[in-house]
């Protein structure tokens, strides 16, 4: 599971008000290199919860990869920044797309419900008693 995926997941357990962001407990990570796509990052950045990404990056074992506060877009997307190793845009790319959580757990902040991550796939299926029934 990429940290990009984690940034969009929320718990839908019955009675949970927000269920976001899910706490990330990491047992195993891997790095899978992906070609840098600045246009993709520019488009996805407004949808990213930076605090949740920062927390997830730290939980994955990379506490110094990102700054606690989101850098200004002018810094991230500065001319030539993508060509500079260690630039803010390259660190963001690495955090969102190259760090993969292979084994671990996602924990709902409201209910404490745990969702396992096995072989890189988060299992967000709910038990029958956890589902809000729309039709009865």
PDB file of C-alpha atoms in Angstrom:
ATOM      1  CA  UNK A   1       0.000   0.000   0.000  1.00  0.00           C
ATOM      2  CA  UNK A   2       1.429   3.329  -1.016  1.00  0.00           C
ATOM      3  CA  UNK A   3       1.275   6.218   1.429  1.00  0.00           C
ATOM      4  CA  UNK A   4      -0.788   7.990  -1.236  1.00  0.00           C
ATOM      5  CA  UNK A   5      -3.468   5.317  -0.731  1.00  0.00           C
ATOM      6  CA  UNK A   6      -3.264   5.671   3.050  1.00  0.00           C
ATOM      7  CA  UNK A   7      -3.911   9.400   2.727  1.00  0.00           C
ATOM      8  CA  UNK A   8      -7.367   8.733   1.259  1.00  0.00           C
ATOM      9  CA  UNK A   9      -8.539   5.820   3.435  1.00  0.00           C
ATOM     10  CA  UNK A  10     -11.067   6.285   6.247  1.00  0.00           C
ATOM     11  CA  UNK A  11     -12.950   3.957   8.553  1.00  0.00           C
ATOM     12  CA  UNK A  12     -16.640   3.398   7.824  1.00  0.00           C
ATOM     13  CA  UNK A  13     -17.438   1.549  11.036  1.00  0.00           C
ATOM     14  CA  UNK A  14     -20.971   2.239  12.289  1.00  0.00           C
ATOM     15  CA  UNK A  15     -21.028   5.118  14.763  1.00  0.00           C
ATOM     16  CA  UNK A  16     -17.711   6.606  13.683  1.00  0.00           C
ATOM     17  CA  UNK A  17     -17.875  10.348  13.061  1.00  0.00           C
ATOM     18  CA  UNK A  18     -14.814  10.916  10.868  1.00  0.00           C
ATOM     19  CA  UNK A  19     -12.630   7.793  10.924  1.00  0.00           C
ATOM     20  CA  UNK A  20      -9.756   9.827   9.492  1.00  0.00           C
ATOM     21  CA  UNK A  21      -6.820   9.803   9.414  1.00  0.00           C
ATOM     22  CA  UNK A  22      -6.191   6.167  10.153  1.00  0.00           C
ATOM     23  CA  UNK A  23      -3.179   5.586  12.382  1.00  0.00           C
ATOM     24  CA  UNK A  24      -0.531   3.543  10.620  1.00  0.00           C
ATOM     25  CA  UNK A  25       1.400   0.800  12.400  1.00  0.00           C
ATOM     26  CA  UNK A  26       4.101  -0.559  10.109  1.00  0.00           C
ATOM     27  CA  UNK A  27       5.743  -3.960  10.386  1.00  0.00           C
ATOM     28  CA  UNK A  28       7.394  -4.106   6.942  1.00  0.00           C
ATOM     29  CA  UNK A  29       8.010  -1.644   4.112  1.00  0.00           C
ATOM     30  CA  UNK A  30       9.586  -1.832   0.702  1.00  0.00           C
ATOM     31  CA  UNK A  31      10.800   0.768  -1.758  1.00  0.00           C
ATOM     32  CA  UNK A  32       9.600   0.496  -5.352  1.00  0.00           C
ATOM     33  CA  UNK A  33      11.050   3.099  -7.668  1.00  0.00           C
ATOM     34  CA  UNK A  34       8.588   4.983  -9.856  1.00  0.00           C
ATOM     35  CA  UNK A  35       9.343   7.588 -12.509  1.00  0.00           C
ATOM     36  CA  UNK A  36       8.823  11.131 -11.243  1.00  0.00           C
ATOM     37  CA  UNK A  37       5.741  12.823 -12.734  1.00  0.00           C
ATOM     38  CA  UNK A  38       5.619  16.479 -11.691  1.00  0.00           C
ATOM     39  CA  UNK A  39       2.243  17.089 -13.352  1.00  0.00           C
ATOM     40  CA  UNK A  40       0.689  14.244 -11.342  1.00  0.00           C
ATOM     41  CA  UNK A  41       2.135  15.631  -8.096  1.00  0.00           C
ATOM     42  CA  UNK A  42       0.922  19.142  -8.937  1.00  0.00           C
ATOM     43  CA  UNK A  43      -2.594  17.794  -9.505  1.00  0.00           C
ATOM     44  CA  UNK A  44      -2.749  15.544  -6.433  1.00  0.00           C
ATOM     45  CA  UNK A  45      -1.131  17.941  -3.931  1.00  0.00           C
ATOM     46  CA  UNK A  46      -4.329  19.950  -3.173  1.00  0.00           C
ATOM     47  CA  UNK A  47      -6.063  16.681  -2.213  1.00  0.00           C
ATOM     48  CA  UNK A  48      -3.303  15.521   0.158  1.00  0.00           C
ATOM     49  CA  UNK A  49      -3.675  15.922   3.918  1.00  0.00           C
ATOM     50  CA  UNK A  50      -0.084  16.937   4.692  1.00  0.00           C
ATOM     51  CA  UNK A  51      -0.298  16.212   8.440  1.00  0.00           C
ATOM     52  CA  UNK A  52      -1.573  12.692   7.766  1.00  0.00           C
ATOM     53  CA  UNK A  53       1.174  12.162   5.171  1.00  0.00           C
ATOM     54  CA  UNK A  54       3.835  13.440   7.574  1.00  0.00           C
ATOM     55  CA  UNK A  55       2.577  11.096  10.320  1.00  0.00           C
ATOM     56  CA  UNK A  56       2.427   8.130   7.928  1.00  0.00           C
ATOM     57  CA  UNK A  57       5.927   8.808   6.618  1.00  0.00           C
ATOM     58  CA  UNK A  58       7.235   8.886  10.184  1.00  0.00           C
ATOM     59  CA  UNK A  59       5.357   5.688  11.074  1.00  0.00           C
ATOM     60  CA  UNK A  60       6.864   3.995   8.021  1.00  0.00           C
ATOM     61  CA  UNK A  61      10.351   4.718   9.362  1.00  0.00           C
ATOM     62  CA  UNK A  62      11.171   7.889   7.434  1.00  0.00           C
ATOM     63  CA  UNK A  63      10.673  10.632  10.063  1.00  0.00           C
ATOM     64  CA  UNK A  64      12.990  13.163   8.390  1.00  0.00           C
ATOM     65  CA  UNK A  65      11.818  12.680   4.809  1.00  0.00           C
ATOM     66  CA  UNK A  66       9.181  15.438   4.896  1.00  0.00           C
ATOM     67  CA  UNK A  67       8.914  18.706   6.769  1.00  0.00           C
ATOM     68  CA  UNK A  68       6.146  18.880   9.376  1.00  0.00           C
ATOM     69  CA  UNK A  69       4.606  21.777   7.449  1.00  0.00           C
ATOM     70  CA  UNK A  70       3.918  21.628   3.716  1.00  0.00           C
ATOM     71  CA  UNK A  71       6.498  23.580   1.729  1.00  0.00           C
ATOM     72  CA  UNK A  72       5.168  26.391  -0.480  1.00  0.00           C
ATOM     73  CA  UNK A  73       4.226  25.295  -3.994  1.00  0.00           C
ATOM     74  CA  UNK A  74       6.801  27.734  -5.359  1.00  0.00           C
ATOM     75  CA  UNK A  75       9.514  25.680  -3.628  1.00  0.00           C
ATOM     76  CA  UNK A  76       8.049  22.306  -4.582  1.00  0.00           C
ATOM     77  CA  UNK A  77       7.558  23.151  -8.242  1.00  0.00           C
ATOM     78  CA  UNK A  78      10.490  25.540  -8.755  1.00  0.00           C
ATOM     79  CA  UNK A  79      12.150  25.374 -12.165  1.00  0.00           C
ATOM     80  CA  UNK A  80      14.640  22.509 -12.178  1.00  0.00           C
ATOM     81  CA  UNK A  81      13.697  21.239  -8.687  1.00  0.00           C
ATOM     82  CA  UNK A  82      12.725  17.829 -10.069  1.00  0.00           C
ATOM     83  CA  UNK A  83      16.294  17.396 -11.318  1.00  0.00           C
ATOM     84  CA  UNK A  84      17.845  18.012  -7.884  1.00  0.00           C
ATOM     85  CA  UNK A  85      18.357  14.926  -5.722  1.00  0.00           C
ATOM     86  CA  UNK A  86      16.864  15.548  -2.265  1.00  0.00           C
ATOM     87  CA  UNK A  87      14.632  18.432  -3.388  1.00  0.00           C
ATOM     88  CA  UNK A  88      11.231  18.857  -1.754  1.00  0.00           C
ATOM     89  CA  UNK A  89       9.435  17.583  -4.876  1.00  0.00           C
ATOM     90  CA  UNK A  90      11.601  14.439  -4.994  1.00  0.00           C
ATOM     91  CA  UNK A  91      11.000  13.777  -1.279  1.00  0.00           C
ATOM     92  CA  UNK A  92       7.241  14.207  -1.785  1.00  0.00           C
ATOM     93  CA  UNK A  93       7.344  11.832  -4.760  1.00  0.00           C
ATOM     94  CA  UNK A  94       9.273   9.271  -2.694  1.00  0.00           C
ATOM     95  CA  UNK A  95       6.831   9.524   0.224  1.00  0.00           C
ATOM     96  CA  UNK A  96       3.644   9.273  -1.844  1.00  0.00           C
ATOM     97  CA  UNK A  97       4.611   6.785  -4.524  1.00  0.00           C
ATOM     98  CA  UNK A  98       7.749   4.815  -3.689  1.00  0.00           C
ATOM     99  CA  UNK A  99       7.321   3.819  -0.038  1.00  0.00           C
ATOM    100  CA  UNK A 100       5.083   0.756   0.159  1.00  0.00           C
ATOM    101  CA  UNK A 101       3.708  -0.670   3.395  1.00  0.00           C
ATOM    102  CA  UNK A 102       3.796  -4.432   2.926  1.00  0.00           C
ATOM    103  CA  UNK A 103       2.686  -5.541   6.411  1.00  0.00           C
ATOM    104  CA  UNK A 104       1.051  -3.589   9.206  1.00  0.00           C
ATOM    105  CA  UNK A 105      -2.179  -2.255  10.585  1.00  0.00           C
ATOM    106  CA  UNK A 106      -4.467   0.730  10.078  1.00  0.00           C
ATOM    107  CA  UNK A 107      -6.256   1.885  13.235  1.00  0.00           C
ATOM    108  CA  UNK A 108      -9.451   3.955  13.305  1.00  0.00           C
ATOM    109  CA  UNK A 109      -8.918   7.078  15.447  1.00  0.00           C
ATOM    110  CA  UNK A 110     -12.541   7.038  16.656  1.00  0.00           C
ATOM    111  CA  UNK A 111     -13.304   3.376  17.339  1.00  0.00           C
ATOM    112  CA  UNK A 112      -9.857   1.834  17.692  1.00  0.00           C
ATOM    113  CA  UNK A 113     -10.840  -0.820  15.114  1.00  0.00           C
ATOM    114  CA  UNK A 114      -7.791  -2.345  13.433  1.00  0.00           C
ATOM    115  CA  UNK A 115      -7.576  -3.167   9.738  1.00  0.00           C
ATOM    116  CA  UNK A 116      -4.704  -5.440   8.675  1.00  0.00           C
ATOM    117  CA  UNK A 117      -2.342  -4.755   5.801  1.00  0.00           C
ATOM    118  CA  UNK A 118      -1.104  -8.013   4.289  1.00  0.00           C
ATOM    119  CA  UNK A 119       1.086  -8.315   1.191  1.00  0.00           C
ATOM    120  CA  UNK A 120       0.597  -4.590   0.607  1.00  0.00           C
ATOM    121  CA  UNK A 121      -3.211  -4.748   0.592  1.00  0.00           C
ATOM    122  CA  UNK A 122      -5.284  -3.091   3.340  1.00  0.00           C
ATOM    123  CA  UNK A 123      -8.316  -5.167   4.329  1.00  0.00           C
ATOM    124  CA  UNK A 124     -11.045  -2.630   5.091  1.00  0.00           C
ATOM    125  CA  UNK A 125     -13.920  -5.126   5.105  1.00  0.00           C
ATOM    126  CA  UNK A 126     -16.300  -4.668   8.012  1.00  0.00           C
ATOM    127  CA  UNK A 127     -18.015  -7.278  10.134  1.00  0.00           C
ATOM    128  CA  UNK A 128     -21.797  -7.405   9.760  1.00  0.00           C
ATOM    129  CA  UNK A 129     -22.405  -5.641  13.082  1.00  0.00           C
ATOM    130  CA  UNK A 130     -20.120  -2.747  12.020  1.00  0.00           C
ATOM    131  CA  UNK A 131     -22.056  -1.839   8.896  1.00  0.00           C
ATOM    132  CA  UNK A 132     -24.629   0.945   8.739  1.00  0.00           C
ATOM    133  CA  UNK A 133     -27.652  -0.730   7.209  1.00  0.00           C
ATOM    134  CA  UNK A 134     -29.282   1.592   4.670  1.00  0.00           C
ATOM    135  CA  UNK A 135     -32.133  -0.739   3.750  1.00  0.00           C
ATOM    136  CA  UNK A 136     -33.951  -2.831   6.319  1.00  0.00           C
TER     137      UNK A 136
END
